[in-house]
CSV table of N, CA, C and O in Angstrom, one decimal:
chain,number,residue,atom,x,y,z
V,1,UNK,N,144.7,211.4,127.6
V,1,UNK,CA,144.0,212.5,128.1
V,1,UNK,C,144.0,212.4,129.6
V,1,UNK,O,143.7,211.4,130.3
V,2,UNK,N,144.3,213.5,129.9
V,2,UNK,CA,143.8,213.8,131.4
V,2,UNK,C,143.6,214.8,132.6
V,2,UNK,O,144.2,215.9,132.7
V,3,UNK,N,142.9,214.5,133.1
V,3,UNK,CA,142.3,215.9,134.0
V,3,UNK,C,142.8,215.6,135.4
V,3,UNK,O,142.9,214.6,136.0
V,4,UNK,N,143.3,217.3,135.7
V,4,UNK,CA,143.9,217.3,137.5
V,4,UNK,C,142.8,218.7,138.0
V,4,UNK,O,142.7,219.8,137.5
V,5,UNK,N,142.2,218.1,139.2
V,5,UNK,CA,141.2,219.0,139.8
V,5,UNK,C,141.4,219.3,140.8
V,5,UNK,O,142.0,218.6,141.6
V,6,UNK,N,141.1,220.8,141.1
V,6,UNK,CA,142.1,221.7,142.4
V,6,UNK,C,140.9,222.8,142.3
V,6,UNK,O,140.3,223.0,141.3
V,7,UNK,N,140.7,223.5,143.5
V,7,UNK,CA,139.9,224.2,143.8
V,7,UNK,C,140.8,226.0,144.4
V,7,UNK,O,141.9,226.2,144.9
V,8,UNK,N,139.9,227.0,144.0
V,8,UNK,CA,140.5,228.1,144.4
V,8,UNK,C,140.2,228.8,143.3
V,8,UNK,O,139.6,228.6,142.3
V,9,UNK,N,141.1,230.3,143.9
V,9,UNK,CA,141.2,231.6,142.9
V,9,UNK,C,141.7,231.5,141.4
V,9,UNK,O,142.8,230.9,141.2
V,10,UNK,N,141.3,231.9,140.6
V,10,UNK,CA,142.3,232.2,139.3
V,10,UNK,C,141.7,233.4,138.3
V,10,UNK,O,140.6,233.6,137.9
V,11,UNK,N,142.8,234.2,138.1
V,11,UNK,CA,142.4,235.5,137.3
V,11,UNK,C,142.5,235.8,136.2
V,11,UNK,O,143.6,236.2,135.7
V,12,UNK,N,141.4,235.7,135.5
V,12,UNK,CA,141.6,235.9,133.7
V,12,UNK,C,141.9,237.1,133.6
V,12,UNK,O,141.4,238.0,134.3
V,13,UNK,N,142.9,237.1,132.4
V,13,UNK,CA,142.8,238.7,131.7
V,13,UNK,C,143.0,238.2,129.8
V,13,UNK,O,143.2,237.1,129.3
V,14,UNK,N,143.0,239.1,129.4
V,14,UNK,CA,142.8,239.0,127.6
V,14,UNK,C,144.1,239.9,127.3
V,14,UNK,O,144.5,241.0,127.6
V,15,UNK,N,144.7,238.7,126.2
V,15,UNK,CA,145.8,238.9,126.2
V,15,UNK,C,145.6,239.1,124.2
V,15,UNK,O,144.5,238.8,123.7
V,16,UNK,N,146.4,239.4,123.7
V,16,UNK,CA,146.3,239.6,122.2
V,16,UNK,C,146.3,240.9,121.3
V,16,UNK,O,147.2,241.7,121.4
V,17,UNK,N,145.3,240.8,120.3
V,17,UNK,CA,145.5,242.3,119.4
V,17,UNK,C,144.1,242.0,119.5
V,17,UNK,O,143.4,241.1,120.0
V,18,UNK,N,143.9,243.5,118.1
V,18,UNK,CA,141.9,243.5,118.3
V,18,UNK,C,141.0,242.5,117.0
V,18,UNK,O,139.9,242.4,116.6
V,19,UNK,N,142.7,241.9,116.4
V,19,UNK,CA,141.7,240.7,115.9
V,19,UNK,C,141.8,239.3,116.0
V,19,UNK,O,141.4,238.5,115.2
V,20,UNK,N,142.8,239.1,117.4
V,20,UNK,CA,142.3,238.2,118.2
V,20,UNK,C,142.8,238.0,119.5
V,20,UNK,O,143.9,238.4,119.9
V,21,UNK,N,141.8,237.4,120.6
V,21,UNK,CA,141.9,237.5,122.1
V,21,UNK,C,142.1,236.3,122.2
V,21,UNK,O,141.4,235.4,121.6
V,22,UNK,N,143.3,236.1,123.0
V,22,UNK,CA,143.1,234.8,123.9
V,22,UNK,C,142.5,235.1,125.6
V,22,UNK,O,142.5,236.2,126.3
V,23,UNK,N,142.1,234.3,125.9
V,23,UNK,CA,142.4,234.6,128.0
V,23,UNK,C,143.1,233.1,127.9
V,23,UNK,O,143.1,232.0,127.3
V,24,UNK,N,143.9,234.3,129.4
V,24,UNK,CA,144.8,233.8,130.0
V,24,UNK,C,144.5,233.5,131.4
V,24,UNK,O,144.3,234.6,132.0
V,25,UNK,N,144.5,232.4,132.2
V,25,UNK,CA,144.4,232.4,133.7
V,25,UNK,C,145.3,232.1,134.6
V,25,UNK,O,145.7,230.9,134.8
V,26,UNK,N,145.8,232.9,135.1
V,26,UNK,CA,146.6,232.8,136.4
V,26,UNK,C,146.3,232.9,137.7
V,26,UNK,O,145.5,233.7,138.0
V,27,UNK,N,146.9,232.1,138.8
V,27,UNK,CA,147.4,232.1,140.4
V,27,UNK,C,148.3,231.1,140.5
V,27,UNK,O,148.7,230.4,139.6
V,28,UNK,N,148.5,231.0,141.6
V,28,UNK,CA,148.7,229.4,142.2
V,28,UNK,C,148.2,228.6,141.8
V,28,UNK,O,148.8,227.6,141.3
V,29,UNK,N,146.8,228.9,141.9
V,29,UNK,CA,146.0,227.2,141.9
V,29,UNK,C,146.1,226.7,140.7
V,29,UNK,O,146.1,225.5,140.5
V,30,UNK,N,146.2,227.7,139.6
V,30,UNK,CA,146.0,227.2,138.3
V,30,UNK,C,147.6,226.3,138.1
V,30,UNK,O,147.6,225.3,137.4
V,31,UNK,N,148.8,227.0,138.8
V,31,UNK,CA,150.1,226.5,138.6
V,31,UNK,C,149.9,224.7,139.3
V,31,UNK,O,150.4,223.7,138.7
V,32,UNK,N,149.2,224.6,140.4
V,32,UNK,CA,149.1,223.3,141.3
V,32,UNK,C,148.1,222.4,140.2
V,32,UNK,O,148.2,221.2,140.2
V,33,UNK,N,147.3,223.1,139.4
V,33,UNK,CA,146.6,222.1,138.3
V,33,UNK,C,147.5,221.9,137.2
V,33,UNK,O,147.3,220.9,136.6
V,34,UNK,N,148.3,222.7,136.9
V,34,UNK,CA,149.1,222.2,135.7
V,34,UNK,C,150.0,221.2,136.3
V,34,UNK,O,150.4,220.3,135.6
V,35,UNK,N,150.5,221.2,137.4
V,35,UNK,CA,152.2,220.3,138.0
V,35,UNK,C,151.0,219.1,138.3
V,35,UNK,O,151.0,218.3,137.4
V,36,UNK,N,150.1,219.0,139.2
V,36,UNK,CA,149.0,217.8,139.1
V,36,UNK,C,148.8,216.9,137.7
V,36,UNK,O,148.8,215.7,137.6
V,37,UNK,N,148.6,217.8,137.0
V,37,UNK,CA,148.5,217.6,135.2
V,37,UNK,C,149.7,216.2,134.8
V,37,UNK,O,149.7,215.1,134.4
V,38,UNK,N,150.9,217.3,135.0
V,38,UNK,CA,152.0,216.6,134.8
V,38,UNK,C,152.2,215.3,135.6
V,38,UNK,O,152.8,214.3,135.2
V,39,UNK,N,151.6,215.5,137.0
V,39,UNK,CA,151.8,214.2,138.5
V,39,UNK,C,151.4,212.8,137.5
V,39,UNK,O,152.0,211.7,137.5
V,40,UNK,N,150.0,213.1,136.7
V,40,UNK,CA,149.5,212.0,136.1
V,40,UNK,C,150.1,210.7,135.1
V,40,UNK,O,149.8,209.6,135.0
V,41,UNK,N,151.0,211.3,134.6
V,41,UNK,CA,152.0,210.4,134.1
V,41,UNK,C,152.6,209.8,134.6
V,41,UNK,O,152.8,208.6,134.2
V,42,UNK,N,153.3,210.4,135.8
V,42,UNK,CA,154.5,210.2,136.9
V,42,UNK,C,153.5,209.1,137.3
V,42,UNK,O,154.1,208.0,137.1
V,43,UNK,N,152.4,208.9,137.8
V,43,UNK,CA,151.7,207.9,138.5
V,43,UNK,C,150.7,207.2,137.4
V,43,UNK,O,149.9,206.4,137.8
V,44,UNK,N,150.8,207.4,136.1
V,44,UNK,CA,150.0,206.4,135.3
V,44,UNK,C,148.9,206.7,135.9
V,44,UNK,O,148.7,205.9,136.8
V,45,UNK,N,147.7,207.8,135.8
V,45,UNK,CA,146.5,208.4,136.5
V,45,UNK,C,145.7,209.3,135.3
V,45,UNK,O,146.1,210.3,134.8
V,46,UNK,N,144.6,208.5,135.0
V,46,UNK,CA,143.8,209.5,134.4
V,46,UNK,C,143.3,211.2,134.7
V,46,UNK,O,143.2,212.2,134.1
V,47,UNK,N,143.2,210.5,136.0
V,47,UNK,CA,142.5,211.8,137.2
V,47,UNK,C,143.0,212.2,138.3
V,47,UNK,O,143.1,211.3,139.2
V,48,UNK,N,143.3,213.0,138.5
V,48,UNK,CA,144.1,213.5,139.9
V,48,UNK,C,143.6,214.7,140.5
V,48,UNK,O,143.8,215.8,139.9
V,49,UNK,N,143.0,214.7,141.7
V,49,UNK,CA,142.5,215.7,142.8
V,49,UNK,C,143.1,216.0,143.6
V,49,UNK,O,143.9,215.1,143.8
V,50,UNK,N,143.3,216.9,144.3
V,50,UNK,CA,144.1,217.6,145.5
V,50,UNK,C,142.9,217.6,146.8
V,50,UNK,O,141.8,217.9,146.8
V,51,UNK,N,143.6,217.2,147.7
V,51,UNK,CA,142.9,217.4,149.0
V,51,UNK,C,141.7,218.1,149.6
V,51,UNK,O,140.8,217.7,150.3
V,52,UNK,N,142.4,219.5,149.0
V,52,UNK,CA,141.2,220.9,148.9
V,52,UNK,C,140.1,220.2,148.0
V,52,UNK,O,138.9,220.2,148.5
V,53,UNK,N,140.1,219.5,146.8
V,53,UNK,CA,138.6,219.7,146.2
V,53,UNK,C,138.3,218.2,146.9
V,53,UNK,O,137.1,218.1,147.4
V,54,UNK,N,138.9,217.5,147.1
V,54,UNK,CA,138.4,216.4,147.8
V,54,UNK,C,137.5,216.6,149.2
V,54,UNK,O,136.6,215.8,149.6
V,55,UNK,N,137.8,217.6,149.9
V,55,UNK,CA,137.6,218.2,151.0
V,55,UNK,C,135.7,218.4,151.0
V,55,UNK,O,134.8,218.3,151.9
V,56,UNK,N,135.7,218.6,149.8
V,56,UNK,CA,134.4,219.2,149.1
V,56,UNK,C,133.4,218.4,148.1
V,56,UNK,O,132.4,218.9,147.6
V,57,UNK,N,133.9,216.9,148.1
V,57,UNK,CA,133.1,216.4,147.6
V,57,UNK,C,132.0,215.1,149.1
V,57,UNK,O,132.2,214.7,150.3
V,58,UNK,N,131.2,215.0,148.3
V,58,UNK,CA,130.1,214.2,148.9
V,58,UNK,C,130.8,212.8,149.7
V,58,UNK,O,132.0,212.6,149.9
V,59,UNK,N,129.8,212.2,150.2
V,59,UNK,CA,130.4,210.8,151.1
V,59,UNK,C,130.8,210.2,149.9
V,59,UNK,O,131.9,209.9,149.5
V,60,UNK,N,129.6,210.1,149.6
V,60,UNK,CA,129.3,209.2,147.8
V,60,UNK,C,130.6,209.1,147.2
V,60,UNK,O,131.5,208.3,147.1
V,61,UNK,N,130.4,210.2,147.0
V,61,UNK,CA,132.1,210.5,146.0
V,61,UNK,C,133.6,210.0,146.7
V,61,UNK,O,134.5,209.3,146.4
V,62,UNK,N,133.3,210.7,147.4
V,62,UNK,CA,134.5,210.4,148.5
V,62,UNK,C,135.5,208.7,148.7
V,62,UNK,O,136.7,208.3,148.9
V,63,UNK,N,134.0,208.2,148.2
V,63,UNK,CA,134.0,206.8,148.3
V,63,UNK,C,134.6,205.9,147.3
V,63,UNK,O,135.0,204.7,147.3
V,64,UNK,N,134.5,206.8,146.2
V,64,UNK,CA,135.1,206.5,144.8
V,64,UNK,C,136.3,206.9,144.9
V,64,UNK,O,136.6,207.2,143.7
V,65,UNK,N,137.2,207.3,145.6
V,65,UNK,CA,138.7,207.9,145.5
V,65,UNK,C,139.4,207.0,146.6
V,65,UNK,O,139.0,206.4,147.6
V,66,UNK,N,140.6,207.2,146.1
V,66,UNK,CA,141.8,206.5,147.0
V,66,UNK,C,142.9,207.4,147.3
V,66,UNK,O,143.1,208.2,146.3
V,67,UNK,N,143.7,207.5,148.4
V,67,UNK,CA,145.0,208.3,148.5
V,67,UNK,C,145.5,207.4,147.5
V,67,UNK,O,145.3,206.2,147.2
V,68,UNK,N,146.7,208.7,146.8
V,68,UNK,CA,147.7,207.7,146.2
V,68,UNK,C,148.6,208.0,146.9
V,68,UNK,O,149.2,207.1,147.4
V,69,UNK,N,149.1,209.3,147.2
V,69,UNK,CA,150.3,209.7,148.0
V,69,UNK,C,150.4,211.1,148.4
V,69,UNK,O,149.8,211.7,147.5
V,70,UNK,N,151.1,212.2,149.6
V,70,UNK,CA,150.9,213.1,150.0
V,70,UNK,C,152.1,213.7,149.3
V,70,UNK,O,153.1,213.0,149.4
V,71,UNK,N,152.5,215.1,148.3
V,71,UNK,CA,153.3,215.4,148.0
V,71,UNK,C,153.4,217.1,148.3
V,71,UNK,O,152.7,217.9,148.9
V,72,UNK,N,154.2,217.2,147.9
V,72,UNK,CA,154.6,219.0,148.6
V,72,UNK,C,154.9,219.4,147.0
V,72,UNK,O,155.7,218.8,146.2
V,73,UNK,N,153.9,220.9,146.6
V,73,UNK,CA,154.1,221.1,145.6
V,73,UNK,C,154.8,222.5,145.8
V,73,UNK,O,154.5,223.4,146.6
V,74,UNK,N,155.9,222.5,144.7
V,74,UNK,CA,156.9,223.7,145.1
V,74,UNK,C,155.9,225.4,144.3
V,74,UNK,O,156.4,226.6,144.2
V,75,UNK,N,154.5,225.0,144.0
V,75,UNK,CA,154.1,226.2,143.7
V,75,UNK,C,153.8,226.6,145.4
V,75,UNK,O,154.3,227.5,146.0
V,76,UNK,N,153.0,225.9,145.9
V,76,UNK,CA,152.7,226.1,147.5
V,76,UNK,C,153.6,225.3,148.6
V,76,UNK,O,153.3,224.3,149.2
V,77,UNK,N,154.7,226.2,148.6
V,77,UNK,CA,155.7,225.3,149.3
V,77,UNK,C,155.5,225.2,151.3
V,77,UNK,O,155.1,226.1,152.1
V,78,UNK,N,156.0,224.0,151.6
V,78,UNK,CA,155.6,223.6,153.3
V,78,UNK,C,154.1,223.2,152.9
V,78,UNK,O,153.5,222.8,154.0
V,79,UNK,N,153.4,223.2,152.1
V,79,UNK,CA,151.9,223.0,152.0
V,79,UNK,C,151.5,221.5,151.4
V,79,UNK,O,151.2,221.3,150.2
V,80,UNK,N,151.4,220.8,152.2
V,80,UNK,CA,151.4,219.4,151.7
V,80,UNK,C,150.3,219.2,150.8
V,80,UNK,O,149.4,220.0,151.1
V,81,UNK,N,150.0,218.2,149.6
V,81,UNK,CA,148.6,218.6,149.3
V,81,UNK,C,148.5,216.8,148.9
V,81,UNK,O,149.2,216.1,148.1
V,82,UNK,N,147.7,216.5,149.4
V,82,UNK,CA,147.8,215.0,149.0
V,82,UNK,C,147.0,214.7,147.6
V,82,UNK,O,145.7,214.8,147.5
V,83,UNK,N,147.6,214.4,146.7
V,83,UNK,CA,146.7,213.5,145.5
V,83,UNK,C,146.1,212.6,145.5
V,83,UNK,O,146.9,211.7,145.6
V,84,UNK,N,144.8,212.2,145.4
V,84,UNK,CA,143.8,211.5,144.9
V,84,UNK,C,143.6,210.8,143.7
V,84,UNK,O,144.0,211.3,142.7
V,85,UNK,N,142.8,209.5,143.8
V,85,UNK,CA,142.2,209.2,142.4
V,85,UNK,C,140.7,208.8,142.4
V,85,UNK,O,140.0,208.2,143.2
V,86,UNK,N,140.6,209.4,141.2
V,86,UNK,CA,139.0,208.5,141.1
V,86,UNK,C,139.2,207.3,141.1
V,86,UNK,O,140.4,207.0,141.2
V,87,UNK,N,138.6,206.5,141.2
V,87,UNK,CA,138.4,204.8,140.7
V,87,UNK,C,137.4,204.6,139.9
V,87,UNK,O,137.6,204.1,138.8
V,88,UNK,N,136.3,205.0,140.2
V,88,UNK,CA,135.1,204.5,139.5
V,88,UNK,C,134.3,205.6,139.9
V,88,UNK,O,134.3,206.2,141.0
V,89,UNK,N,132.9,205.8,138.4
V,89,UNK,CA,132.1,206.7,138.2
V,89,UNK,C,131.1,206.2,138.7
V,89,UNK,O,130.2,207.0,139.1
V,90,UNK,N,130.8,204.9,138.8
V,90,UNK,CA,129.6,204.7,139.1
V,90,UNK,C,128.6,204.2,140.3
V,90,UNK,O,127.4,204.1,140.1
């Protein structure tokens, strides 16, 4: 299992028939959380953040994360977004 955390817009809409709805979310950011999703394998990473939500978290927190490396994601291209890891919750 694993989680990639990214901050921003994403637009639900309801996709289906009338006896059953899925939602669906799209933008960018949602595309930069899924290729992050995928980053975690590539790097053996439970957890992976992008810059933006890192940007946004506490000293505290801050404190518990490490660069792993700056990569350019071709949903947001020229837009460097560096990846993050947790280390520790506690």
């Amino acid at each position: 299992m694993s989680f990639s955390l990214h901050t921003g817009r994403a637009y639900e809409g309801a996709i289906g028939s009338e006896h059953k709805v899925d939602a669906i979310f799209v933008s960018k950011e949602v595309q930069v959380c899924l290729r992050l999703d995928e980053l975690s394998d590539v790097y053996n990473r439970e957890i992976l953040l992008t810059a933006e939500l890192y940007m946004m978290l506490s000293e505290k927190a801050k404190g518990l994360t490490r660069k792993i490396e700056s990569v350019v994601m071709r949903e947001q291209p020229k837009v460097p977004l560096v990846s993050l890891l947790i280390v520790n919750f506690a």
